Coordinates of C-alpha atoms and ligand atoms in Angstrom, one line a residue:
X3 CA 9.8 -38.5 -44.5
X4 CA 9.3 -36.2 -41.4
X5 CA 11.9 -33.7 -43.3
X6 CA 9.8 -33.5 -46.6
X7 CA 7.0 -33.0 -44.2
X8 CA 8.4 -30.5 -42.5
X9 CA 10.0 -28.4 -45.4
X10 CA 6.5 -28.4 -47.0
X11 CA 4.9 -27.2 -43.9
X12 CA 7.7 -24.5 -43.6
X13 CA 7.6 -23.4 -47.1
X14 CA 3.8 -23.0 -47.2
X15 CA 4.0 -21.2 -43.7
X16 CA 6.5 -18.7 -45.5
X17 CA 4.1 -18.6 -48.5
X18 CA 1.2 -17.8 -46.2
X19 CA 2.9 -15.3 -43.9
X20 CA 4.6 -13.2 -46.9
X21 CA 1.3 -12.9 -49.0
X22 CA -0.5 -11.9 -45.7
X23 CA 2.3 -9.5 -45.4
X24 CA 1.9 -8.1 -48.6
X25 CA -1.7 -7.9 -48.5
X26 CA -1.8 -6.1 -45.2
X27 CA 0.7 -3.6 -46.3
X28 CA -1.6 -2.8 -49.4
X29 CA -4.3 -2.3 -47.6
X30 CA -3.6 -0.8 -44.3
X31 CA -0.1 -0.2 -44.0
X32 CA 3.1 -2.1 -42.3
X33 CA 0.6 -3.9 -40.1
X34 CA -2.9 -5.0 -39.3
X35 CA -4.7 -6.7 -41.8
X36 CA -8.3 -5.9 -40.0
X37 CA -7.4 -2.6 -38.3
X38 CA -9.6 0.4 -39.1
X39 CA -11.9 -0.8 -41.6
X40 CA -14.6 -2.8 -39.6
X41 CA -14.5 -0.4 -37.2
X42 CA -17.4 1.3 -39.4
X43 CA -19.5 -1.5 -38.2
X44 CA -19.2 -0.6 -34.7
X45 CA -19.7 3.4 -34.8
X46 CA -19.7 4.3 -30.7
X47 CA -22.8 6.1 -29.7
X48 CA -22.1 9.1 -26.9
X49 CA -25.4 10.2 -25.9
X50 CA -26.8 9.0 -22.9
X51 CA -28.5 5.8 -23.3
X52 CA -31.1 5.6 -20.3
X53 CA -34.3 7.8 -19.8
X54 CA -33.5 11.2 -18.6
X55 CA -34.1 11.7 -14.9
X56 CA -33.1 7.9 -14.2
X57 CA -30.9 9.1 -11.3
X58 CA -33.4 11.8 -10.0
X59 CA -32.8 12.3 -6.0
X60 CA -29.8 10.1 -6.2
X61 CA -26.3 10.5 -5.0
X62 CA -23.4 9.0 -6.5
X63 CA -20.1 8.7 -5.5
X64 CA -17.0 8.2 -8.4
X65 CA -13.3 8.0 -6.8
X66 CA -11.1 9.0 -9.1
X67 CA -13.9 11.2 -10.8
X68 CA -11.8 14.5 -11.7
X69 CA -10.4 12.6 -14.8
X70 CA -10.6 10.1 -17.6
X71 CA -13.0 7.5 -17.1
X72 CA -14.5 8.5 -13.9
X73 CA -15.0 12.4 -15.3
X74 CA -17.1 10.6 -18.3
X75 CA -19.2 8.5 -15.6
X76 CA -19.5 11.4 -13.5
X77 CA -20.8 13.8 -16.7
X78 CA -23.4 10.6 -17.7
X79 CA -24.7 10.4 -14.1
X80 CA -25.0 14.2 -13.6
X81 CA -26.7 14.3 -17.0
X82 CA -29.5 11.9 -15.8
X83 CA -30.2 13.5 -12.5
X84 CA -27.9 12.3 -9.9
X85 CA -26.2 14.7 -7.5
X86 CA -22.5 13.5 -7.9
X87 CA -19.5 13.6 -5.3
X88 CA -16.1 13.1 -7.0
X89 CA -12.8 12.3 -4.6
X90 CA -9.4 11.7 -5.5
X91 CA -5.8 13.1 -4.5
X92 CA -5.9 16.5 -6.4
X93 CA -8.7 19.0 -5.5
X94 CA -8.0 21.7 -8.0
X95 CA -8.3 18.8 -10.8
X96 CA -11.7 17.8 -9.0
X97 CA -13.3 21.4 -8.7
X98 CA -12.3 22.3 -12.6
X99 CA -14.2 19.0 -13.5
X100 CA -17.0 19.4 -10.9
X101 CA -18.0 23.0 -12.1
X102 CA -17.7 21.8 -15.5
X103 CA -19.9 19.4 -15.3
X104 CA -22.6 21.0 -12.8
X105 CA -22.6 24.0 -15.3
X106 CA -23.7 21.8 -18.2
X107 CA -25.9 19.8 -16.5
X108 CA -27.3 21.9 -13.8
X109 CA -27.0 19.0 -11.1
X110 CA -24.7 20.1 -8.3
X111 CA -21.2 17.9 -8.2
X112 CA -19.1 18.3 -5.2
X113 CA -15.5 17.9 -5.2
X114 CA -13.8 15.7 -2.1
X115 CA -10.0 15.5 -1.6
X116 CA -9.2 11.9 -0.7
X117 CA -6.3 9.4 -0.9
X118 CA -7.9 6.3 -1.1
X119 CA -4.8 4.7 0.6
X120 CA -5.2 6.1 4.0
X121 CA -8.1 4.7 5.7
X122 CA -8.3 7.7 8.1
X123 CA -8.7 9.9 5.0
X124 CA -11.4 7.9 3.8
X125 CA -13.4 8.2 6.6
X126 CA -13.2 11.4 6.7
X127 CA -14.3 12.0 3.3
X128 CA -17.4 10.0 3.9
X129 CA -18.0 12.4 7.1
X130 CA -17.9 15.2 4.4
X131 CA -20.3 13.1 2.1
X132 CA -22.7 12.4 4.8
X133 CA -22.8 16.2 5.5
X134 CA -23.1 17.3 1.8
X135 CA -25.6 14.7 0.4
X136 CA -25.9 12.2 2.9
X137 CA -25.1 8.6 2.1
X138 CA -24.7 7.9 -1.9
X139 CA -26.9 5.4 -3.6
X140 CA -24.2 4.5 -6.0
X141 CA -20.5 4.1 -5.4
X142 CA -18.2 3.8 -8.2
X143 CA -14.5 2.8 -7.2
X144 CA -12.7 3.8 -10.4
X145 CA -9.6 5.6 -8.9
X146 CA -6.2 3.5 -9.7
X147 CA -2.5 3.5 -10.3
X148 CA -0.7 2.0 -12.6
X149 CA 2.6 1.8 -15.1
X150 CA 4.4 -0.7 -17.1
X151 CA 7.5 -2.0 -15.9
X152 CA 9.5 -5.3 -15.7
X153 CA 8.7 -7.0 -12.6
X154 CA 12.6 -7.5 -11.7
X155 CA 12.7 -3.7 -11.7
X156 CA 9.9 -3.2 -9.0
X157 CA 10.9 -2.0 -5.6
X158 CA 8.8 -2.9 -2.5
X159 CA 7.4 0.2 -2.5
X160 CA 6.2 0.7 -5.9
X161 CA 4.3 -2.6 -5.6
X162 CA 3.0 -1.0 -2.4
X163 CA 1.7 2.1 -4.0
X164 CA -0.2 0.2 -6.6
X165 CA -1.7 -2.3 -4.4
X166 CA -2.5 0.2 -1.7
X167 CA -4.5 2.2 -4.3
X168 CA -6.2 -0.2 -6.2
X169 CA -6.9 -3.0 -3.6
X170 CA -6.6 -1.5 -0.4
X171 CA -8.3 1.7 -1.6
X172 CA -11.3 0.0 -3.2
X173 CA -11.3 -2.2 0.3
X174 CA -11.4 0.9 2.5
X175 CA -13.9 3.1 0.6
X176 CA -16.2 0.1 0.4
X177 CA -15.9 -1.0 3.6
X178 CA -16.3 2.3 5.5
X179 CA -19.4 3.1 3.1
X180 CA -20.9 -0.5 3.9
X181 CA -20.8 -0.2 7.3
X182 CA -22.3 3.0 7.6
X183 CA -25.2 2.2 4.8
X184 CA -26.0 -1.0 6.6
X185 CA -25.9 1.1 10.3
X186 CA -28.6 3.4 8.3
X187 CA -30.3 0.5 6.9
X188 CA -29.9 1.9 3.4
X189 CA -29.1 -0.1 0.2
X190 CA -26.7 0.9 -2.5
X191 CA -25.1 -0.1 -6.1
X192 CA -21.3 -1.1 -5.8
X193 CA -19.2 -0.8 -8.9
X194 CA -15.7 -1.6 -9.3
X195 CA -13.9 -0.8 -12.4
X196 CA -11.0 -3.7 -13.1
X197 CA -9.2 -4.6 -16.2
X198 CA -9.4 -7.5 -18.8
X199 CA -6.2 -8.7 -17.4
X200 CA -7.5 -9.1 -13.8
X201 CA -8.7 -12.5 -15.0
X202 CA -6.2 -13.7 -17.1
X203 CA -2.8 -11.8 -15.3
X204 CA -0.6 -9.9 -17.4
X205 CA 3.3 -9.4 -17.4
X206 CA 4.8 -5.7 -16.9
X207 CA 1.6 -5.0 -15.2
X208 CA 2.1 -7.4 -12.2
X209 CA 0.9 -5.2 -9.3
X210 CA -2.1 -4.2 -11.2
X211 CA -3.1 -7.4 -12.2
X212 CA -2.8 -8.9 -8.8
X213 CA -4.5 -5.7 -7.1
X214 CA -7.2 -5.7 -9.6
X215 CA -7.8 -9.8 -9.3
X216 CA -8.2 -8.9 -5.6
X217 CA -10.8 -6.2 -6.4
X218 CA -12.8 -8.9 -8.1
X219 CA -12.6 -11.2 -5.4
X220 CA -13.7 -8.6 -3.0
X221 CA -16.8 -7.8 -5.1
X222 CA -17.8 -11.1 -5.8
X223 CA -17.5 -12.3 -2.3
X224 CA -19.2 -8.9 -1.0
X225 CA -22.0 -9.6 -3.6
X226 CA -22.8 -12.7 -1.8
X227 CA -22.5 -11.4 1.6
X228 CA -24.2 -8.1 1.6
X229 CA -27.2 -8.9 -0.7
X230 CA -29.1 -9.3 2.7
X231 CA -28.2 -5.6 3.4
X232 CA -29.7 -4.3 0.0
X233 CA -26.3 -3.8 -1.6
X234 CA -25.3 -4.8 -5.0
X235 CA -21.9 -5.2 -6.4
X236 CA -20.4 -5.4 -9.9
X237 CA -17.8 -5.3 -11.8
X238 CA -16.7 -3.8 -15.4
X239 CA -13.7 -4.8 -17.0
X240 CA -12.6 -2.2 -19.8
X241 CA -10.4 -2.7 -22.9
X242 CA -8.2 -0.2 -24.0
X243 CA -10.2 3.5 -23.9
X244 CA -7.9 6.4 -24.6
X245 CA -7.2 8.7 -21.4
X246 CA -4.2 10.5 -20.5
X247 CA -3.6 8.8 -17.4
X248 CA -3.7 5.4 -18.9
X249 CA -2.3 5.8 -22.1
X250 CA 0.9 8.0 -20.9
X251 CA 1.6 5.0 -18.3
X252 CA 0.7 1.9 -20.4
X253 CA 2.2 3.5 -23.8
X254 CA 4.4 6.7 -23.2
X255 CA 5.9 6.4 -26.9
X256 CA 2.7 5.5 -28.5
X257 CA 4.4 2.3 -30.1
X258 CA 1.9 -0.2 -29.0
X259 CA -1.3 1.5 -30.0
X260 CA -1.6 0.1 -33.6
X261 CA -0.8 -3.6 -32.8
X262 CA -3.4 -3.2 -30.1
X263 CA -6.1 -1.8 -32.3
X264 CA -5.4 -4.3 -34.8
X265 CA -5.8 -7.3 -32.1
X266 CA -9.6 -5.9 -31.3
X267 CA -12.1 -7.8 -33.7
X268 CA -14.1 -4.2 -33.5
X269 CA -11.2 -2.5 -35.2
X270 CA -11.2 0.5 -32.7
X271 CA -10.6 1.5 -28.9
X272 CA -13.5 2.3 -27.0
X273 CA -14.6 5.6 -25.8
X274 CA -15.3 7.1 -22.6
X275 CA -18.9 7.9 -23.2
X276 CA -19.6 4.4 -24.2
X277 CA -18.6 2.9 -20.6
X278 CA -19.9 5.7 -19.2
X279 CA -23.5 4.3 -20.1
X280 CA -22.7 1.0 -19.4
X281 CA -21.7 2.2 -15.8
X282 CA -24.7 4.1 -15.6
X283 CA -26.9 0.9 -16.5
X284 CA -25.4 -1.0 -14.1
X285 CA -25.7 1.5 -11.2
X286 CA -29.3 2.4 -12.3
X287 CA -32.6 0.6 -10.6
X288 CA -32.9 -0.7 -14.5
X289 CA -30.3 -3.5 -13.3
X290 CA -31.7 -4.2 -9.8
X291 CA -31.3 -7.7 -10.2
X292 CA -27.8 -7.6 -11.5
X293 CA -25.3 -8.8 -8.8
X294 CA -22.1 -10.5 -8.8
X295 CA -21.5 -9.7 -12.5
X296 CA -18.4 -9.3 -14.3
X297 CA -18.9 -7.5 -17.4
X298 CA -16.1 -7.4 -20.0
X299 CA -16.4 -4.2 -22.0
X300 CA -13.4 -4.5 -24.6
X301 CA -14.6 -4.6 -28.4
X302 CA -13.5 -8.6 -28.1
X303 CA -9.9 -8.1 -27.3
X304 CA -9.9 -10.5 -24.7
X305 CA -10.9 -13.4 -26.8
X306 CA -8.9 -12.5 -29.5
X307 CA -5.7 -12.6 -27.3
X308 CA -6.8 -16.0 -25.7
X309 CA -7.9 -18.2 -28.9
X310 CA -4.7 -20.0 -30.1
X311 CA -5.9 -19.9 -33.7
X312 CA -7.1 -16.4 -34.3
X313 CA -4.3 -15.2 -36.3
X314 CA -5.7 -17.5 -38.8
X315 CA -7.4 -14.4 -39.7
X316 CA -4.6 -13.3 -42.3
X317 CA -4.9 -16.7 -44.1
X318 CA -6.5 -15.8 -47.9
X319 CA -9.2 -17.7 -49.3
X320 CA -6.4 -19.1 -51.8
X321 CA -4.2 -20.3 -49.0
X322 CA -7.3 -21.8 -47.2
X323 CA -7.6 -24.0 -50.6
X324 CA -4.4 -25.2 -50.3
X325 CA -4.6 -25.7 -46.8
X326 CA -7.6 -27.8 -47.0
X327 CA -6.5 -29.9 -49.9
X328 CA -3.1 -30.7 -47.5
X329 CA -5.4 -31.9 -44.7
X330 CA -7.9 -33.5 -46.7
X331 CA -5.1 -35.6 -48.0
X332 CA -4.1 -36.5 -44.5
X333 CA -4.9 -40.3 -43.7
X334 CA -4.9 -42.1 -40.4
X335 CA -2.4 -40.9 -37.4
Ligands
LIG422 C1 0.6 -2.1 -24.8 C2 -0.2 -0.6 -25.2 C3 -1.0 -0.2 -23.9 C4 -1.8 0.8 -24.1 C5 -3.0 1.1 -23.3 C6 -3.7 -0.1 -23.3 C7 -4.9 -0.1 -21.8 C8 -5.3 -1.3 -21.7 C9 -5.6 -1.8 -20.3 C10 -5.5 -0.8 -19.3 C11 -5.6 -1.0 -18.0 C12 -5.1 0.2 -17.2 C13 -5.2 0.3 -15.9 C14 -5.0 1.5 -15.2 O1 -5.1 1.3 -13.8 S1 -4.6 2.9 -15.9 C15 -4.9 4.2 -14.6 C16 -3.7 5.3 -14.9 N1 -3.8 6.3 -13.7 C17 -3.1 6.6 -13.0 O2 -2.1 5.8 -12.5 C18 -3.2 7.7 -12.1 C19 -2.3 7.7 -11.0 N2 -1.1 7.4 -10.8 C20 0.0 8.3 -10.2 O3 -0.4 8.9 -9.6 C21 1.6 7.2 -10.1 O4 1.8 7.2 -11.6 C22 1.7 6.5 -9.1 C23 3.0 6.2 -9.4 C24 1.2 5.2 -9.5 C25 1.4 7.0 -8.0 O5 2.1 8.3 -7.5 P1 2.9 8.7 -6.2 O6 1.9 8.2 -5.1 O7 3.2 9.7 -6.3 O8 4.2 7.2 -6.3 P2 5.5 7.7 -6.6 O9 6.3 8.5 -5.1 O10 6.0 8.6 -7.8 O11 6.1 6.3 -6.4 C26 5.9 5.3 -6.0 C27 7.1 4.0 -6.2 O12 6.3 3.7 -7.4 C28 8.0 3.7 -8.1 N3 7.5 3.9 -9.2 C29 7.0 5.2 -9.7 N4 6.9 5.2 -11.3 C30 7.5 4.0 -11.6 C31 7.7 3.6 -13.1 N5 7.3 4.1 -14.4 N6 8.4 2.3 -12.9 C32 8.8 2.0 -11.9 N7 8.7 2.1 -10.4 C33 8.0 3.3 -10.6 C34 8.7 5.2 -7.3 O13 10.0 5.0 -7.7 C35 8.3 4.7 -5.8 O14 9.1 3.6 -5.3 P3 10.3 3.9 -4.4 O15 11.4 4.7 -5.6 O16 11.1 2.5 -4.3 O17 10.0 4.8 -3.2
NDP423 N1 -8.2 3.8 -19.9 C1 -8.3 2.6 -19.9 O1 -7.7 1.8 -21.1 C2 -8.5 1.7 -19.1 C3 -8.8 1.8 -17.6 N2 -9.2 0.8 -16.8 C4 -9.7 1.3 -15.1 O2 -10.5 2.8 -15.6 C5 -10.4 3.5 -14.3 C6 -9.8 4.6 -14.6 O3 -8.6 5.0 -15.5 P1 -8.5 6.1 -16.3 O4 -9.6 6.9 -16.4 O5 -8.0 5.5 -17.6 O6 -7.3 6.7 -15.6 P2 -6.9 8.1 -15.0 O7 -5.7 8.3 -14.6 O8 -7.4 9.2 -15.6 O9 -7.9 7.8 -13.6 C7 -7.5 7.6 -12.2 C8 -7.7 8.1 -11.3 O10 -7.5 7.7 -10.0 C9 -7.3 8.8 -9.2 N3 -6.4 8.3 -8.0 C10 -5.4 7.8 -8.4 N4 -4.5 7.3 -7.1 C11 -5.3 8.0 -6.2 C12 -5.5 7.9 -4.7 N5 -4.4 7.6 -4.3 N6 -6.7 8.4 -4.0 C13 -7.5 8.6 -4.8 N7 -7.6 9.1 -5.9 C14 -6.6 8.4 -6.9 C15 -6.6 10.0 -9.9 O11 -6.8 11.1 -9.5 P3 -5.8 11.9 -8.4 O12 -4.4 12.1 -9.5 O13 -6.2 13.4 -8.4 O14 -5.8 11.4 -6.9 C16 -7.5 9.8 -11.2 O15 -8.7 10.5 -11.3 C17 -9.0 2.8 -13.5 O16 -9.6 1.8 -12.6 C18 -8.4 2.1 -14.5 O17 -7.7 0.7 -13.9 C19 -9.0 -0.2 -17.0 C20 -8.9 -1.0 -18.1 C21 -8.7 0.2 -19.3

């Protein structure tokens, strides 16, 4: 009896899988029933969302602001009136970005060299910022380092490098600025950019997952402790958004991109401009009651990966009829 049931279930699974695969390949090539088409429902809007002038007379520090998502956040804040300071290791990259953005927006963008792993360099960077603009009203901890690697291949220095940039770097910047802001009785909005796997953990990016989880604990803790000094602390967890920095280190051959898009319910990657709009809102006075928030911004990828039955999206209506009939026939346990 048991063998008959297993046999029938096995045959059904085969039928379901092979007809789903046939349908998938007819519609969308070799994999991914849902990729692409539903993205038309979710077009990315690229223009700045907040009213112009929302950041007039405000100073914003964006770490890692010379490239990728940090650059997009800088461009949006600058367009909305902020005076921005971008800080990272590569001064030439920072200066190029600063010139490009300020020539487009008419607002000054300052470039300051800083390796966030070094607390002394961070302290000197904050000295420079104080001299240039005064202490910032908006701090975005966006700088990061990452690469995919089986954990058994990680050297102690590989572990240290990622955790130093992501967790210690964020802590050094946050504590240095926090202390000086408290001394000057000035409030500020702190935002950390983490990732969806800070919550779940993930193999093959274990130093990054561990450090990003630490950043989330740091920001939630300070949201509770430093509200009394006028500071807000929030977190954005982005899903996949194409940047050279991330994709060259996480999917160097491009082999995983299609499978990744297939599992995103909105059928596409995010865009830098979209996350820049969210970061601007969270950092603005329109969000002055938001603190301690963790905002997942991933097109639905996290819940899609989490739900055990989500693969049933590929079951066709005819197959559902069959499955339902089988289930209804079952009596008792
Ligand atoms: C499945 C498809 C996925 C597609 C994308 C989906 C994205 C969704 C989720 C994304 C999350 C993204 C999170 C991010 O953080 S992306 C940000 C990426 N950007 C960067 O990393 C920019 C900065 N990075 C760097 O500068 C370098 O890459 C660095 C290695 C992090 C730091 O550089 P540096 O200080 O110069 O370090 P090194 O001296 O080169 O190396 C230090 C030790 O690390 C070892 N190491 C370096 N690379 C590797 C590697 N690829 N594998 C294993 N080990 C590595 C290196 O050997 C050193 O150790 P030692 O030899 O023992 O001294
Ligand atoms: N793109 C994506 O799909 C996702 C990105 N994220 C997060 O978004 C943020 C931005 O990533 P993204 O734009 O994609 O990648 P980038 O590689 O473009 O950005 C990382 C930035 O961090 C800076 N940086 C690295 N190490 C240091 C350091 N030691 N000191 C100071 N700055 C440093 C780099 O500048 P420099 O080399 O000049 O130092 C670079 O500008 C990161 O926090 C990342 O974890 C999270 C989830 C998904």
